[in-house]
Coordinates of C-alpha atoms in Angstrom, one line a residue:
Chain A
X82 CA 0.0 0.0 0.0
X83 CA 0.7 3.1 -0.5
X84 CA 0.8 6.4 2.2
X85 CA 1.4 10.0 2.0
X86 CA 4.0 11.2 5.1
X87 CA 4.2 15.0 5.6
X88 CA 6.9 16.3 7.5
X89 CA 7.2 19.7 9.6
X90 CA 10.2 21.9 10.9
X91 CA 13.3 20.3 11.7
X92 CA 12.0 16.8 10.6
X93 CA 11.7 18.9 7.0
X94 CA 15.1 19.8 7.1
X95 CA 16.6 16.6 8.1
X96 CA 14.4 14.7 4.9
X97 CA 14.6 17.5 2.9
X98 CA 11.0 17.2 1.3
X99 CA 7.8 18.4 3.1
X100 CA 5.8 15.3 1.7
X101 CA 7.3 12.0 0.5
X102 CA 5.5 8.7 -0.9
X103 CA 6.3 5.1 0.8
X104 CA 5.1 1.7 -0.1
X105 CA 4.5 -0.4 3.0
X106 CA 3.7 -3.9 3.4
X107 CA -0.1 -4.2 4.4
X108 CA -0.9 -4.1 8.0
X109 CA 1.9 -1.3 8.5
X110 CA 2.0 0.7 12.0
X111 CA 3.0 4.7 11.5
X112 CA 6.1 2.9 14.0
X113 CA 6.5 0.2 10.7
X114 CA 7.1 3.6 8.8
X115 CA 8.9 6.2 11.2
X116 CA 11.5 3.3 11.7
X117 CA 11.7 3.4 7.8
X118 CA 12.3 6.0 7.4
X119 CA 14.5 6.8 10.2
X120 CA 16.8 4.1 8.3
X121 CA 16.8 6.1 5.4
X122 CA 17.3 9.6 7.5
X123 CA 19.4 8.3 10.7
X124 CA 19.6 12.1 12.4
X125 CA 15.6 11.1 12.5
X126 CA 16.4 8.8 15.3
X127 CA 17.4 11.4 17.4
X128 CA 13.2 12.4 17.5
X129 CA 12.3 8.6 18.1
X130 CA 10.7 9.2 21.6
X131 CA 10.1 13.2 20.9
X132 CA 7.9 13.1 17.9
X133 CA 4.2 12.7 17.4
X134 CA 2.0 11.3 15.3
X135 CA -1.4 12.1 13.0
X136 CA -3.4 10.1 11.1
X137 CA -5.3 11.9 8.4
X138 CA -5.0 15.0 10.5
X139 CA -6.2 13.6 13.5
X140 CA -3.5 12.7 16.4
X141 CA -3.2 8.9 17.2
X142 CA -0.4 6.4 18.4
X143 CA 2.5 5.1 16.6
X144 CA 0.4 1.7 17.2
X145 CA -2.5 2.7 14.3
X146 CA -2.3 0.4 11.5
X147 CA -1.8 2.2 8.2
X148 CA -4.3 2.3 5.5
X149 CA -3.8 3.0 2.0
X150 CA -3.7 6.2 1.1
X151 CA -3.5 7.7 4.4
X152 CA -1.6 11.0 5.5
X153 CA 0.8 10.0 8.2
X154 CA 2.2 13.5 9.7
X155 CA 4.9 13.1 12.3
X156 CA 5.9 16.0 14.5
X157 CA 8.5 17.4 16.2
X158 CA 8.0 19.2 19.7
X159 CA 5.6 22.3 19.6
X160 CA 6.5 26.0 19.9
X161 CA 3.2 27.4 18.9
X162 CA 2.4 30.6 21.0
X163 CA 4.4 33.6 21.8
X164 CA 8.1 33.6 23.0
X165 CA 6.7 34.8 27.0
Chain B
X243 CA -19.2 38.5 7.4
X244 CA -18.3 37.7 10.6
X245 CA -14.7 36.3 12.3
X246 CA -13.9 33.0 12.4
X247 CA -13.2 31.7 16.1
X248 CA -10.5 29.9 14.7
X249 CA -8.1 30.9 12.4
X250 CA -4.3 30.7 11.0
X251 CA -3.8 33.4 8.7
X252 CA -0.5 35.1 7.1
X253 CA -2.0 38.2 7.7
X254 CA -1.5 40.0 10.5
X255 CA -4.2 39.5 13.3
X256 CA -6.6 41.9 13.9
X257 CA -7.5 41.6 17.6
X258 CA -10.9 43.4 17.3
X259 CA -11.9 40.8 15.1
X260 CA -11.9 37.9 17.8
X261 CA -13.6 40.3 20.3
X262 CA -16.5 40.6 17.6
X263 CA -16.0 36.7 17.0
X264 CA -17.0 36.2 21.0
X265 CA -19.5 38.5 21.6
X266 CA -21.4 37.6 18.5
X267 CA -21.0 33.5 18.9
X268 CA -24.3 31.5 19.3
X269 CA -22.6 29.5 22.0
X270 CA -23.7 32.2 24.4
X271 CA -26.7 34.4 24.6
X272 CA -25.7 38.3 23.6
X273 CA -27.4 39.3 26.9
X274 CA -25.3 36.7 29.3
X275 CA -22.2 37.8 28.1
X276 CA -20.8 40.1 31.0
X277 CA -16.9 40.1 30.3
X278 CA -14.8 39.3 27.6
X279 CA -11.2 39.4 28.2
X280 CA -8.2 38.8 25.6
X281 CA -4.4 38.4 25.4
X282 CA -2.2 38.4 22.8
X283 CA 1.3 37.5 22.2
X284 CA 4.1 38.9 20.7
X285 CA 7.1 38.5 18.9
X286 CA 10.0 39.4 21.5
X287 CA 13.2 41.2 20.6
X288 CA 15.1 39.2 22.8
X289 CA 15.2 35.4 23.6
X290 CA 17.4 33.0 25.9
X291 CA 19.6 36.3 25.5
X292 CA 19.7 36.2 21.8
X293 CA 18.7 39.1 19.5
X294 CA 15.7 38.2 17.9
X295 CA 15.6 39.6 14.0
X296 CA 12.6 37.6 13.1
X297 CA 10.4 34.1 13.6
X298 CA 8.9 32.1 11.0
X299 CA 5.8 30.2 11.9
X300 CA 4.5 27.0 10.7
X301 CA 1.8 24.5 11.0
X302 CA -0.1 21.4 10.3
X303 CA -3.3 23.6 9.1
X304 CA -6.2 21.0 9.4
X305 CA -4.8 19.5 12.8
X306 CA -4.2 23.1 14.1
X307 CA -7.6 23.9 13.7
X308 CA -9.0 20.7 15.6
X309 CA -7.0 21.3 18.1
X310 CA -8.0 24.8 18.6
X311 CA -11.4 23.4 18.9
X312 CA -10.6 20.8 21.0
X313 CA -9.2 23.7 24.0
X314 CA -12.5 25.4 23.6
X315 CA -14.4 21.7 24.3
X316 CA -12.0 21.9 27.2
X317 CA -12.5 24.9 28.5
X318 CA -16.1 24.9 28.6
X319 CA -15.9 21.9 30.6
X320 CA -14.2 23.2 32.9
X321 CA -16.1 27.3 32.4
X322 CA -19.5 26.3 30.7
X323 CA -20.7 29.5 29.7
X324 CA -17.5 30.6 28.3
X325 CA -16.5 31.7 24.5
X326 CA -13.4 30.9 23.2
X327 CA -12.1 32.5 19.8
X328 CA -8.0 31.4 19.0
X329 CA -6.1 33.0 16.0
X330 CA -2.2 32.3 15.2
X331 CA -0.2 34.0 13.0
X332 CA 2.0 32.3 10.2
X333 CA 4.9 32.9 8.3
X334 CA 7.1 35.6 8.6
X335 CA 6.9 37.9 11.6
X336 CA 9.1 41.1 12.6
X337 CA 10.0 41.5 16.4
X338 CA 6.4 43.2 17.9
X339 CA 3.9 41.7 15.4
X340 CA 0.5 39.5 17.1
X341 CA 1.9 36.1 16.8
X342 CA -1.0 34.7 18.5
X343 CA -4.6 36.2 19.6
X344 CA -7.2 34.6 22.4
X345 CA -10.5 36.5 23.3
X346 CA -13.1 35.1 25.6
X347 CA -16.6 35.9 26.4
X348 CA -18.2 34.8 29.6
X349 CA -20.7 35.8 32.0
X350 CA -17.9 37.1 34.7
X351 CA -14.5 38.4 34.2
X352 CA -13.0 35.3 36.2
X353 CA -14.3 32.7 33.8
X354 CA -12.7 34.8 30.5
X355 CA -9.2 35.7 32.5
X356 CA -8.9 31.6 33.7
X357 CA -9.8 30.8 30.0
X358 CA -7.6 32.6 28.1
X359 CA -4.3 31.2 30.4
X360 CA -5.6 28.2 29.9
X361 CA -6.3 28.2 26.0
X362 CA -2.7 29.7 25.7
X363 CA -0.9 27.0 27.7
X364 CA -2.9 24.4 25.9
X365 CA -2.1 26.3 22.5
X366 CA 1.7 25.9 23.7
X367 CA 1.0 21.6 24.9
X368 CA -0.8 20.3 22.1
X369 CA -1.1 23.1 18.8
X370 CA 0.9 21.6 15.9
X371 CA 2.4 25.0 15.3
X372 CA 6.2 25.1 14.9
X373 CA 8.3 29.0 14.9
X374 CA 11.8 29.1 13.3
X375 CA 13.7 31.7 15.4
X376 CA 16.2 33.9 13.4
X377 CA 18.5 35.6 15.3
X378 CA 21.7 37.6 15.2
X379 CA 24.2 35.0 14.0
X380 CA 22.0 32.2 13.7
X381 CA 18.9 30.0 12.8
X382 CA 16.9 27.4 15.1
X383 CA 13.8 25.9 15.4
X384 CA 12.3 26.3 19.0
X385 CA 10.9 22.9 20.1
X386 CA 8.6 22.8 23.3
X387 CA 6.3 20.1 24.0
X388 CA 6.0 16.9 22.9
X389 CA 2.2 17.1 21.5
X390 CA -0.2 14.9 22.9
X391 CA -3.8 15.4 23.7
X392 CA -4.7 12.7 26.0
X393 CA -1.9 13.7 28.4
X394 CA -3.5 14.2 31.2
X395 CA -1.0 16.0 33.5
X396 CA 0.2 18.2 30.9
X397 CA -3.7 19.2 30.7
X398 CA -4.1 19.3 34.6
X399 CA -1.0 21.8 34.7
X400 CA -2.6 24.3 32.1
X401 CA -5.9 24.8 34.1
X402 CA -3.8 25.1 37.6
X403 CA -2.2 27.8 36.3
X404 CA -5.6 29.0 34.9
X405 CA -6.4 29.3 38.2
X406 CA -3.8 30.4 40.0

């Protein structure tokens, strides 16, 4: 199957692209993919326990099983707000 | 037509438009509203003692939105008659611009002051919002909170200090 991943802030820098295409076995976790891609991109790893994870724009677990065609976002921490 | 209560926009915030957003919402009658209180944040010259030139925000739009929505569910469990509107600023912002705008309508002034500490600690907890800090001699990318909704401390932390 295939998936959509978008990537934000310093996990954009680190890939390089914004949005990137994977083929994952059926049955794939967003963990199946992260950890693919973190082989691909090994500065990722340093994120492994920071990052988060949504599923079609809404947040879930690195435990969801992966559909095809989903949007898989992963994020880095947060900073929205002001710098107070 | 009238302000969104929730809204990322490049442009910069106008904070009179949230105020109109609160004391026109349907959430809560015209006549009950009694207060409505706002705060707004800014773009600092100075951070961790580094001279700020600019900050560049970013975010995950859709999510953003949800989770906007999701700290007013919040908050009017916690304030039931309160009226949260939440605008953040993206993109490119000088040192003084309105990063990010909160107004709240309630019945009492307590209710909208506790909601909009809360709605901005939340905003900082959970908002898939990310700001590229450009300073003198240098470039990072400020990273805060790991997001996650269901955390339940994180979530008990905001509204103590809503209430504090």
């Amino acid at each position: 199957m295939c998936v959509t991943v978008r990537l934000f802030a310093r996990l954009r820098d680190i890939t390089g692209a914004s949005e990137l295409m994977r083929e994952l076995p059926e049955g794939s976790t967003a963990r199946v993919l992260w950890d693919t891609l973190a082989r691909e991109f090994a500065e990722l790893d340093n994120y492994r326990d920071a990052v988060s994870t949504a599923v079609n724009a809404e947040y879930t677990k690195m435990s969801q099983v992966l559909a095809e065609g989903d949007e898989v976002a992963f994020l880095p921490p947060v900073s929205g707000g002001s710098t107070d | 037509m009238s302000a969104p209560l929730f809204s990322l926009a490049s442009e910069p915030l106008k904070p009179e438009d949230l105020i109109q957003a609160v004391g026109a919402s349907i959430c809560t009658a015209p006549l009950a509203i009694g207060a409505i209180a706002s705060f707004l944040g800014l773009v600092r010259g100075e951070n961790l003692g580094r001279r700020v030139i600019r900050l560049e925000y970013e975010s995950y739009e859709p999510l953003a939105i949800k989770a906007f929505e999701r700290i007013a569910m919040e908050a009017r469990e916690h304030w039931p008659k309160s009226q949260l509107a939440l605008h953040h600023r993206l993109g490119r912002l000088q040192v003084g611009e309105i990063s990010v705008a909160i107004a709240v309508s309630s019945a009492h002034r307590a209710e909208s002051f506790a909601v909009c500490r809360y709605a901005i600690e939340r905003v900082k907890q959970i908002a898939p919002i990310w700001k590229h800090e450009f300073f003198e001699g240098g470039h990072v990318w400020i990273e805060g909170a790991i997001a996650n909704p269901d955390d339940d401390v994180a979530r008990e932390e905001a509204y103590r200090l809503a209430c504090a």
